[in-house]
PDB file of C-alpha atoms and ligand atoms in Angstrom:
ATOM      1  CA  SER A   1     136.091 109.696  84.637  1.00  0.00           C
ATOM      2  CA  ILE A   2     136.153 106.623  82.431  1.00  0.00           C
ATOM      3  CA  ASP A   3     136.882 103.181  83.856  1.00  0.00           C
ATOM      4  CA  ILE A   4     138.485 101.208  81.059  1.00  0.00           C
ATOM      5  CA  ARG A   5     136.940  97.935  82.257  1.00  0.00           C
ATOM      6  CA  ASP A   6     133.423  99.403  82.174  1.00  0.00           C
ATOM      7  CA  GLU A   7     134.162 100.772  78.721  1.00  0.00           C
ATOM      8  CA  PHE A   8     135.363  97.371  77.598  1.00  0.00           C
ATOM      9  CA  HIS A   9     132.163  95.651  78.770  1.00  0.00           C
ATOM     10  CA  ARG A  10     130.118  98.383  77.101  1.00  0.00           C
ATOM     11  CA  ALA A  11     131.965  97.826  73.819  1.00  0.00           C
ATOM     12  CA  VAL A  12     131.235  94.102  73.922  1.00  0.00           C
ATOM     13  CA  HIS A  13     127.578  94.822  74.622  1.00  0.00           C
ATOM     14  CA  ILE A  14     127.339  97.300  71.732  1.00  0.00           C
ATOM     15  CA  LEU A  15     128.842  94.760  69.322  1.00  0.00           C
ATOM     16  CA  GLN A  16     126.515  92.002  70.490  1.00  0.00           C
ATOM     17  CA  THR A  17     123.500  94.279  70.226  1.00  0.00           C
ATOM     18  CA  ALA A  18     124.503  94.994  66.616  1.00  0.00           C
ATOM     19  CA  GLY A  19     124.700  91.251  65.928  1.00  0.00           C
ATOM     20  CA  ILE A  20     128.498  91.254  65.751  1.00  0.00           C
ATOM     21  CA  GLU A  21     130.264  88.424  67.521  1.00  0.00           C
ATOM     22  CA  ALA A  22     132.821  89.794  69.972  1.00  0.00           C
ATOM     23  CA  GLU A  23     136.072  88.030  70.704  1.00  0.00           C
ATOM     24  CA  THR A  24     137.991  89.516  73.586  1.00  0.00           C
ATOM     25  CA  HIS A  25     141.325  89.255  75.273  1.00  0.00           C
ATOM     26  CA  ILE A  26     142.465  91.347  78.228  1.00  0.00           C
ATOM     27  CA  ARG A  27     145.904  91.212  79.708  1.00  0.00           C
ATOM     28  CA  MET A  28     146.208  94.599  81.330  1.00  0.00           C
ATOM     29  CA  ASP A  29     146.464  95.889  84.894  1.00  0.00           C
ATOM     30  CA  ALA A  30     143.681  98.481  84.845  1.00  0.00           C
ATOM     31  CA  GLU A  31     144.161  99.202  88.565  1.00  0.00           C
ATOM     32  CA  ARG A  32     147.490 100.846  87.868  1.00  0.00           C
ATOM     33  CA  MET A  33     146.435 102.746  84.775  1.00  0.00           C
ATOM     34  CA  MET A  34     146.388 106.517  85.211  1.00  0.00           C
ATOM     35  CA  PRO A  35     142.954 108.180  84.844  1.00  0.00           C
ATOM     36  CA  ILE A  36     144.078 110.217  81.831  1.00  0.00           C
ATOM     37  CA  VAL A  37     145.148 107.017  80.073  1.00  0.00           C
ATOM     38  CA  GLN A  38     141.856 105.290  80.962  1.00  0.00           C
ATOM     39  CA  ASN A  39     140.011 108.277  79.560  1.00  0.00           C
ATOM     40  CA  VAL A  40     141.857 108.392  76.263  1.00  0.00           C
ATOM     41  CA  LEU A  41     141.896 104.627  75.808  1.00  0.00           C
ATOM     42  CA  GLY A  42     138.213 104.381  76.679  1.00  0.00           C
ATOM     43  CA  MET A  43     137.327 107.103  74.208  1.00  0.00           C
ATOM     44  CA  CYS A  44     139.363 105.331  71.512  1.00  0.00           C
ATOM     45  CA  LEU A  45     137.723 102.003  72.228  1.00  0.00           C
ATOM     46  CA  ARG A  46     134.282 103.590  71.974  1.00  0.00           C
ATOM     47  CA  GLU A  47     135.081 105.278  68.659  1.00  0.00           C
ATOM     48  CA  CYS A  48     136.658 102.135  67.170  1.00  0.00           C
ATOM     49  CA  ILE A  49     133.653 100.025  68.074  1.00  0.00           C
ATOM     50  CA  THR A  50     131.250 102.687  66.801  1.00  0.00           C
ATOM     51  CA  ASN A  51     133.130 102.609  63.491  1.00  0.00           C
ATOM     52  CA  VAL A  52     132.902  98.835  63.310  1.00  0.00           C
ATOM     53  CA  VAL A  53     129.144  98.997  63.878  1.00  0.00           C
ATOM     54  CA  LYS A  54     128.576 101.952  61.517  1.00  0.00           C
ATOM     55  CA  HIS A  55     130.912 101.163  58.636  1.00  0.00           C
ATOM     56  CA  SER A  56     132.292  97.632  58.577  1.00  0.00           C
ATOM     57  CA  GLY A  57     129.362  95.282  58.046  1.00  0.00           C
ATOM     58  CA  ALA A  58     131.448  92.762  59.989  1.00  0.00           C
ATOM     59  CA  GLY A  59     130.107  89.597  61.555  1.00  0.00           C
ATOM     60  CA  LYS A  60     132.965  89.381  64.013  1.00  0.00           C
ATOM     61  CA  CYS A  61     135.199  91.783  65.851  1.00  0.00           C
ATOM     62  CA  SER A  62     138.045  91.107  68.223  1.00  0.00           C
ATOM     63  CA  ILE A  63     139.183  93.473  70.948  1.00  0.00           C
ATOM     64  CA  GLN A  64     142.476  93.040  72.720  1.00  0.00           C
ATOM     65  CA  LEU A  65     143.696  95.125  75.646  1.00  0.00           C
ATOM     66  CA  LEU A  66     147.296  94.305  76.388  1.00  0.00           C
ATOM     67  CA  GLU A  67     150.334  95.775  78.036  1.00  0.00           C
ATOM     68  CA  ASP A  68     154.036  95.155  78.031  1.00  0.00           C
ATOM     69  CA  LYS A  69     156.862  96.862  79.893  1.00  0.00           C
ATOM     70  CA  GLU A  70     156.727  99.983  77.762  1.00  0.00           C
ATOM     71  CA  ARG A  71     153.154 100.499  76.698  1.00  0.00           C
ATOM     72  CA  TYR A  72     149.455  99.779  76.682  1.00  0.00           C
ATOM     73  CA  LEU A  73     148.037  98.337  73.516  1.00  0.00           C
ATOM     74  CA  LEU A  74     144.492  98.322  72.136  1.00  0.00           C
ATOM     75  CA  LEU A  75     143.959  96.153  69.085  1.00  0.00           C
ATOM     76  CA  THR A  76     140.692  95.797  67.249  1.00  0.00           C
ATOM     77  CA  CYS A  77     140.124  93.675  64.176  1.00  0.00           C
ATOM     78  CA  ASP A  78     136.882  93.247  62.251  1.00  0.00           C
ATOM     79  CA  ASN A  79     136.065  91.025  59.289  1.00  0.00           C
ATOM     80  CA  GLY A  80     133.989  93.594  57.391  1.00  0.00           C
ATOM     81  CA  ILE A  81     134.364  95.436  54.107  1.00  0.00           C
ATOM     82  CA  GLY A  82     137.795  96.850  54.891  1.00  0.00           C
ATOM     83  CA  ILE A  83     139.143 100.325  54.426  1.00  0.00           C
ATOM     84  CA  ALA A  84     139.823 101.431  50.862  1.00  0.00           C
ATOM     85  CA  LYS A  85     143.513 101.943  50.167  1.00  0.00           C
ATOM     86  CA  GLY A  86     143.255 105.709  49.910  1.00  0.00           C
ATOM     87  CA  GLN A  87     141.478 105.818  53.245  1.00  0.00           C
ATOM     88  CA  ASN A  88     144.641 104.948  55.086  1.00  0.00           C
ATOM     89  CA  GLN A  89     145.802 108.509  54.479  1.00  0.00           C
ATOM     90  CA  THR A  90     145.201 111.029  57.196  1.00  0.00           C
ATOM     91  CA  ARG A  91     143.402 113.508  54.943  1.00  0.00           C
ATOM     92  CA  LYS A  92     140.617 110.984  54.270  1.00  0.00           C
ATOM     93  CA  TRP A  93     140.053 110.465  57.934  1.00  0.00           C
ATOM     94  CA  GLY A  94     136.923 111.822  59.546  1.00  0.00           C
ATOM     95  CA  ALA A  95     136.422 113.508  62.893  1.00  0.00           C
ATOM     96  CA  GLY A  96     136.415 110.175  64.706  1.00  0.00           C
ATOM     97  CA  LEU A  97     139.839 108.973  63.588  1.00  0.00           C
ATOM     98  CA  LEU A  98     141.384 112.437  63.735  1.00  0.00           C
ATOM     99  CA  GLY A  99     139.961 113.040  67.211  1.00  0.00           C
ATOM    100  CA  MET A 100     141.499 109.808  68.476  1.00  0.00           C
ATOM    101  CA  LYS A 101     144.851 110.709  66.954  1.00  0.00           C
ATOM    102  CA  GLU A 102     144.769 114.150  68.484  1.00  0.00           C
ATOM    103  CA  ARG A 103     143.972 112.954  71.999  1.00  0.00           C
ATOM    104  CA  LEU A 104     146.493 110.148  71.740  1.00  0.00           C
ATOM    105  CA  SER A 105     149.218 112.575  70.710  1.00  0.00           C
ATOM    106  CA  LEU A 106     148.709 114.505  73.966  1.00  0.00           C
ATOM    107  CA  ILE A 107     149.924 111.477  75.939  1.00  0.00           C
ATOM    108  CA  GLY A 108     152.471 110.166  73.428  1.00  0.00           C
ATOM    109  CA  GLY A 109     150.116 107.601  71.933  1.00  0.00           C
ATOM    110  CA  THR A 110     149.788 106.461  68.322  1.00  0.00           C
ATOM    111  CA  LEU A 111     147.092 105.037  66.077  1.00  0.00           C
ATOM    112  CA  GLU A 112     147.644 102.830  63.049  1.00  0.00           C
ATOM    113  CA  LEU A 113     144.891 101.745  60.697  1.00  0.00           C
ATOM    114  CA  ALA A 114     145.210  98.994  58.138  1.00  0.00           C
ATOM    115  CA  SER A 115     143.217  96.576  56.057  1.00  0.00           C
ATOM    116  CA  ASP A 116     144.742  93.280  55.004  1.00  0.00           C
ATOM    117  CA  VAL A 117     144.106  91.172  51.903  1.00  0.00           C
ATOM    118  CA  GLU A 118     141.091  89.539  53.500  1.00  0.00           C
ATOM    119  CA  ASN A 119     139.563  92.979  54.123  1.00  0.00           C
ATOM    120  CA  ARG A 120     139.967  92.789  57.845  1.00  0.00           C
ATOM    121  CA  THR A 121     140.227  96.266  59.284  1.00  0.00           C
ATOM    122  CA  LYS A 122     142.744  96.486  62.060  1.00  0.00           C
ATOM    123  CA  VAL A 123     143.286  99.365  64.414  1.00  0.00           C
ATOM    124  CA  LYS A 124     146.355  99.422  66.621  1.00  0.00           C
ATOM    125  CA  ILE A 125     146.601 101.975  69.398  1.00  0.00           C
ATOM    126  CA  THR A 126     149.613 102.269  71.645  1.00  0.00           C
ATOM    127  CA  ILE A 127     150.093 104.445  74.730  1.00  0.00           C
ATOM    128  CA  PRO A 128     153.364 104.545  76.642  1.00  0.00           C
ATOM    129  CA  HIS A 129     153.210 103.937  80.381  1.00  0.00           C
ATOM    130  CA  HIS A 130     153.056 107.133  82.356  1.00  0.00           C
ATOM    131  CA  ARG A 131     154.923 106.958  85.595  1.00  0.00           C
ATOM    132  CA  THR A 132     154.802 109.415  88.426  1.00  0.00           C
TER     133      THR A 132
HETATM  134  P1  LIG B   1     132.550 110.333  62.842  1.00  0.00           P
HETATM  135  O1  LIG B   1     133.482 109.383  63.517  1.00  0.00           O
HETATM  136  O2  LIG B   1     133.109 111.720  62.835  1.00  0.00           O
HETATM  137  O3  LIG B   1     131.171 110.231  63.363  1.00  0.00           O
HETATM  138  P2  LIG B   1     133.142 108.680  60.589  1.00  0.00           P
HETATM  139  O4  LIG B   1     132.943 107.464  61.446  1.00  0.00           O
HETATM  140  O5  LIG B   1     132.676 108.598  59.176  1.00  0.00           O
HETATM  141  O6  LIG B   1     132.461 109.937  61.289  1.00  0.00           O
HETATM  142  P3  LIG B   1     135.931 108.272  61.077  1.00  0.00           P
HETATM  143  O7  LIG B   1     135.631 107.575  62.342  1.00  0.00           O
HETATM  144  O8  LIG B   1     137.102 109.197  61.076  1.00  0.00           O
HETATM  145  O9  LIG B   1     134.678 109.097  60.565  1.00  0.00           O
HETATM  146  O10 LIG B   1     136.192 107.190  59.928  1.00  0.00           O
HETATM  147  C1  LIG B   1     136.515 107.630  58.601  1.00  0.00           C
HETATM  148  C2  LIG B   1     136.029 106.657  57.565  1.00  0.00           C
HETATM  149  O11 LIG B   1     136.812 105.467  57.619  1.00  0.00           O
HETATM  150  C3  LIG B   1     134.602 106.192  57.735  1.00  0.00           C
HETATM  151  O12 LIG B   1     133.683 107.093  57.174  1.00  0.00           O
HETATM  152  C4  LIG B   1     134.598 104.858  57.008  1.00  0.00           C
HETATM  153  O13 LIG B   1     134.479 105.050  55.617  1.00  0.00           O
HETATM  154  C5  LIG B   1     136.005 104.354  57.272  1.00  0.00           C
HETATM  155  N1  LIG B   1     136.048 103.361  58.367  1.00  0.00           N
HETATM  156  C6  LIG B   1     136.383 103.589  59.656  1.00  0.00           C
HETATM  157  N2  LIG B   1     136.362 102.458  60.375  1.00  0.00           N
HETATM  158  C7  LIG B   1     135.998 101.467  59.526  1.00  0.00           C
HETATM  159  C8  LIG B   1     135.807 100.041  59.644  1.00  0.00           C
HETATM  160  N3  LIG B   1     135.980  99.400  60.824  1.00  0.00           N
HETATM  161  N4  LIG B   1     135.450  99.349  58.532  1.00  0.00           N
HETATM  162  C9  LIG B   1     135.282  99.976  57.352  1.00  0.00           C
HETATM  163  N5  LIG B   1     135.459 101.305  57.163  1.00  0.00           N
HETATM  164  C10 LIG B   1     135.806 102.049  58.233  1.00  0.00           C
HETATM  165 MG1  LIG B   2     133.802 107.337  63.373  1.00  0.00          MG
END
């Protein structure tokens, strides 16, 4: 199964290999994260970073892994070409974005995609804590 910390280091390496400066911030207790959550979050991180490399043309990308009392949070932000307005509609999404959404929905997670005025593409993924 996926270890979210390994996946995080892999993501940074992939960005750097593509010549994209990685800025990272982790404030998350990975030890206590359930394997299913590590799997889904790791898969999402991989897809997000693949998209940045494939589509964004960015020079920089930040990755944040955070948690608060209620949820885990994965935030990525790149300074590339941005997502065209119409692309923020589910029907324009490809297999990558739809696949993330589908897996996230199985564990109560959500994905939001947005580009701001400066064309930064931001992805926000939230997963509620699962307690046994
Ligand atoms: P797949 O993931 O199935 O291999 P894909 O990457 O094209 O194919 P999605 O991951 O669903 O499909 O992304 C849909 C589209 O959204 C992309 O084709 C691209 O146009 C756009 N996109 C996604 N991420 C970014 C990004 N970081 N910057 C710019 N455009 C993006
Ligand atoms: Mg993709």
